[in-house]
Coordinates of C-alpha atoms and ligand atoms in Angstrom, one line a residue:
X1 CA 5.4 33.3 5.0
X2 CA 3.2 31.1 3.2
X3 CA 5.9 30.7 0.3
X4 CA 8.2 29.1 2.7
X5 CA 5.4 26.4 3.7
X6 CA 4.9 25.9 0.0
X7 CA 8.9 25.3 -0.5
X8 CA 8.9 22.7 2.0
X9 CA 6.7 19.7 -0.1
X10 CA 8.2 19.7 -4.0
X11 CA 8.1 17.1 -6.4
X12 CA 10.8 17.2 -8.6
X13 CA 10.6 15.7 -12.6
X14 CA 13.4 14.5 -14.6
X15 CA 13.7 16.5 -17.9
X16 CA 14.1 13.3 -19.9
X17 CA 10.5 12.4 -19.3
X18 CA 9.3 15.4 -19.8
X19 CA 8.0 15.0 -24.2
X20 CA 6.2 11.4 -23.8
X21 CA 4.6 11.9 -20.6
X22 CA 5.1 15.3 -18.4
X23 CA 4.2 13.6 -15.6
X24 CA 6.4 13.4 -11.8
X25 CA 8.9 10.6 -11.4
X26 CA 10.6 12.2 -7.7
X27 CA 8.7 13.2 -5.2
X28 CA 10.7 15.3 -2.3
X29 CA 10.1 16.6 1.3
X30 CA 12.3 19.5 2.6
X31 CA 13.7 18.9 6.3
X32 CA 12.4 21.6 8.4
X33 CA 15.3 21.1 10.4
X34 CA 18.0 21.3 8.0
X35 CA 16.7 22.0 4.6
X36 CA 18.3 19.2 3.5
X37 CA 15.6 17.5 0.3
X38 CA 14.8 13.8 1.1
X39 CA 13.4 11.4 -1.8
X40 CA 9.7 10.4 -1.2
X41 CA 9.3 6.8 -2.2
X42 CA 6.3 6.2 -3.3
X43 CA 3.2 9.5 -4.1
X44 CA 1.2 7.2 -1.3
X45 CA 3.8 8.2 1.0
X46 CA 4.3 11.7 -0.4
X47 CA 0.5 12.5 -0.1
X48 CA 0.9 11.4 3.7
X49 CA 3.7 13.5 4.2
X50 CA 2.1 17.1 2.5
X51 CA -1.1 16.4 4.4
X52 CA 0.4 16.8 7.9
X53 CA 3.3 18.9 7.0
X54 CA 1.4 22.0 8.5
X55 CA 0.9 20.4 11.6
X56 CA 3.9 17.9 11.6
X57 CA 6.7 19.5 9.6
X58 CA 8.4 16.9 7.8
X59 CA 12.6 16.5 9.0
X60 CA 15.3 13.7 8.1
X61 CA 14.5 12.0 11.0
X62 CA 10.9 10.7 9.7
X63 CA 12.7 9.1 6.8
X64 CA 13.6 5.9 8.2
X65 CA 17.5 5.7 10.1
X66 CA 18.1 9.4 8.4
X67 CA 19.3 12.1 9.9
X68 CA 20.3 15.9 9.0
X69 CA 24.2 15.2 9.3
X70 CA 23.6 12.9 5.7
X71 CA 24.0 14.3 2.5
X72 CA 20.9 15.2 0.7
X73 CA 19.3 13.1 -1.7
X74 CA 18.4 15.2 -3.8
X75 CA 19.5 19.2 -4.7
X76 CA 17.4 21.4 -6.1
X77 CA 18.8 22.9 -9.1
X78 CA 17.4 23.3 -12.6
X79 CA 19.2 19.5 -14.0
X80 CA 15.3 18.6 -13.8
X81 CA 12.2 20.9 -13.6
X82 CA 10.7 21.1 -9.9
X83 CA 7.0 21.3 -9.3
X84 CA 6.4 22.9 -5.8
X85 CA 3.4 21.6 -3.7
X86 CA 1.0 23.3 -1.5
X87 CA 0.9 21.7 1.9
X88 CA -2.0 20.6 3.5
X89 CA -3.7 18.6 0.5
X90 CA -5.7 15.9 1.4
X91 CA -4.7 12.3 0.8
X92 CA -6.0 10.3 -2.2
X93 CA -9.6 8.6 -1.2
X94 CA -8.7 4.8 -1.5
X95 CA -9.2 3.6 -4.5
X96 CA -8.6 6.8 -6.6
X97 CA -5.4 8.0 -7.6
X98 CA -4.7 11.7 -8.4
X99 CA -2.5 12.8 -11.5
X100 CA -1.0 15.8 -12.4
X101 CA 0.4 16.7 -16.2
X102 CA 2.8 19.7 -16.8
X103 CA 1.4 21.2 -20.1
X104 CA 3.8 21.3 -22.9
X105 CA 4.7 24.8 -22.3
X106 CA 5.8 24.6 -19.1
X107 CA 3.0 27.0 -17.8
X108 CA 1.3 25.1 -15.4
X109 CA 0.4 21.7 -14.2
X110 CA -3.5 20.1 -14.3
X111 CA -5.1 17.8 -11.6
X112 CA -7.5 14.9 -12.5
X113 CA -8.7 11.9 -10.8
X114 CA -8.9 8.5 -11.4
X115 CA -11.8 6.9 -10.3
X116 CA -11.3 3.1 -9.2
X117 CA -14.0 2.6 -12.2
X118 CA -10.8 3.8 -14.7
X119 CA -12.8 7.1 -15.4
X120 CA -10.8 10.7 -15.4
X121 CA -12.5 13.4 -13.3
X122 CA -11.0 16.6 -14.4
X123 CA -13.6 18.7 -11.7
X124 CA -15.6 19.2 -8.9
X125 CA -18.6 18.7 -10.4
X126 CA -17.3 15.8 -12.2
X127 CA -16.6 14.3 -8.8
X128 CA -19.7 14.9 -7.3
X129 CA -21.7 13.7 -10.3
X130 CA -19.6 10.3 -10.2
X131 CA -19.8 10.1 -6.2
X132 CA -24.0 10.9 -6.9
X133 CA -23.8 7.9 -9.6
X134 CA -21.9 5.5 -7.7
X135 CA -23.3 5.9 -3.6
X136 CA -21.3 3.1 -2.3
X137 CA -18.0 5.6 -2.6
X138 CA -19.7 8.3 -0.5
X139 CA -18.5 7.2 2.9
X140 CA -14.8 6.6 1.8
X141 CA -14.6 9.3 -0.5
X142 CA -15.9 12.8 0.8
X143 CA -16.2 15.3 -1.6
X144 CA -13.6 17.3 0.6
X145 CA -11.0 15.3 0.1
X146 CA -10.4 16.2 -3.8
X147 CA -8.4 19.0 -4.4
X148 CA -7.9 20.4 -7.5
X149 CA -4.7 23.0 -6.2
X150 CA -2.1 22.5 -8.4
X151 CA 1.8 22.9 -7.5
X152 CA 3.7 25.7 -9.2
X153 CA 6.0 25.2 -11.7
X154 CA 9.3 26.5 -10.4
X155 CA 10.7 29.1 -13.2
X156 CA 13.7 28.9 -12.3
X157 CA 13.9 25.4 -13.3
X158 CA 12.4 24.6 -16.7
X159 CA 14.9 24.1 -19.3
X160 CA 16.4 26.9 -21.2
X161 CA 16.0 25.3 -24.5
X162 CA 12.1 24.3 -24.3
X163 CA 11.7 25.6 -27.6
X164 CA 14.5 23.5 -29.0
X165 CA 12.6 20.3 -27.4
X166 CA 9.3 21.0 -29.0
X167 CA 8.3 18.9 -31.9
X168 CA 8.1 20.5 -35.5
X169 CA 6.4 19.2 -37.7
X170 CA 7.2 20.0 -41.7
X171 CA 5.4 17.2 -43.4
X172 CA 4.6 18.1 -46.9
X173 CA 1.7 16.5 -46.8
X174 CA -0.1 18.3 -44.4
X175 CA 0.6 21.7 -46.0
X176 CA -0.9 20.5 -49.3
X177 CA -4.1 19.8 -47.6
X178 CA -4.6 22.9 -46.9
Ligands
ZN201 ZN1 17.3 17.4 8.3

């Protein structure tokens, strides 16, 4: 039961992008009507959308003029690698803005925060030394509202030829230095 909440947020990443950065360029919402995947514009909007999808189920119908009879935008298949989201996760505090980084196996993905100061906060305790450093974000910013839950990388997705896509490196150099 709880897998089929977690299918219902996903944010999708296009293979391409995958060496230089690893990081999501689609974010998706499953119609709990039609299980149709709708394109997320922006992660502000995404974010809004997996915070109150356990309460308020996301359908076409919230997606401005959509409706289940329309094609999907989307289909998940494994043309990129999909990144499945636990609902529920609290929104962003203003200011901050939360990244995720598939690691270059594939394995898993890992959450930081920005901090509106430009610092990465890769923990809890990082976050609650910076909020104990800087008061004035205490109000907007509750420690609460950082989560650290990472999506799951969908298996079934991630390219068969990952090793393939790895870089090698053969310099001559660097085997003579050693
Ligand atoms: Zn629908």
């Amino acid at each position: 039961m709880e897998e089929e909440e977690i299918a219902k947020t996903a944010k999708p990443k296009a293979k391409k992008d995958v060496a230089p950065g690893r990081v999501i360029d689609t974010y998706a919402a499953q119609c709990d009507k039609c299980h149709k995947w709708r394109v997320i514009d922006s992660q502000d909007e995404y974010e809004e959308v997996r915070s109150k999808m356990l309460e308020d189920p996301f359908n076409c119908e919230k997606k401005q003029g959509r409706s289940c009879e329309e094609a999907a935008d989307i289909d998940y298949d494994s043309s990129r690698t999909w990144v499945i989201d636990k609902p529920g996760i609290p929104k962003t505090p203003k200011g901050f803005k939360r990244s995720l980084v598939l690691r270059k196996d594939y394995s898993k993905m890992d959450t930081y925060y920005i901090t509106p100061t430009g610092k990465k906060l890769r923990s809890r305790n990082e976050i609650a030394a910076f909020v104990d450093a800087n008061p004035e974000f205490k109000n907007a910013a509750p420690l609460g509202d950082f989560n650290f839950t990472v999506p799951k990388v969908m298996e079934d997705t991630i390219p068969s030829d990952l090793k393939l896509a790895s870089p090698i490196v053969t310099s001559d150099k660097r085997i003579s230095k050693q």
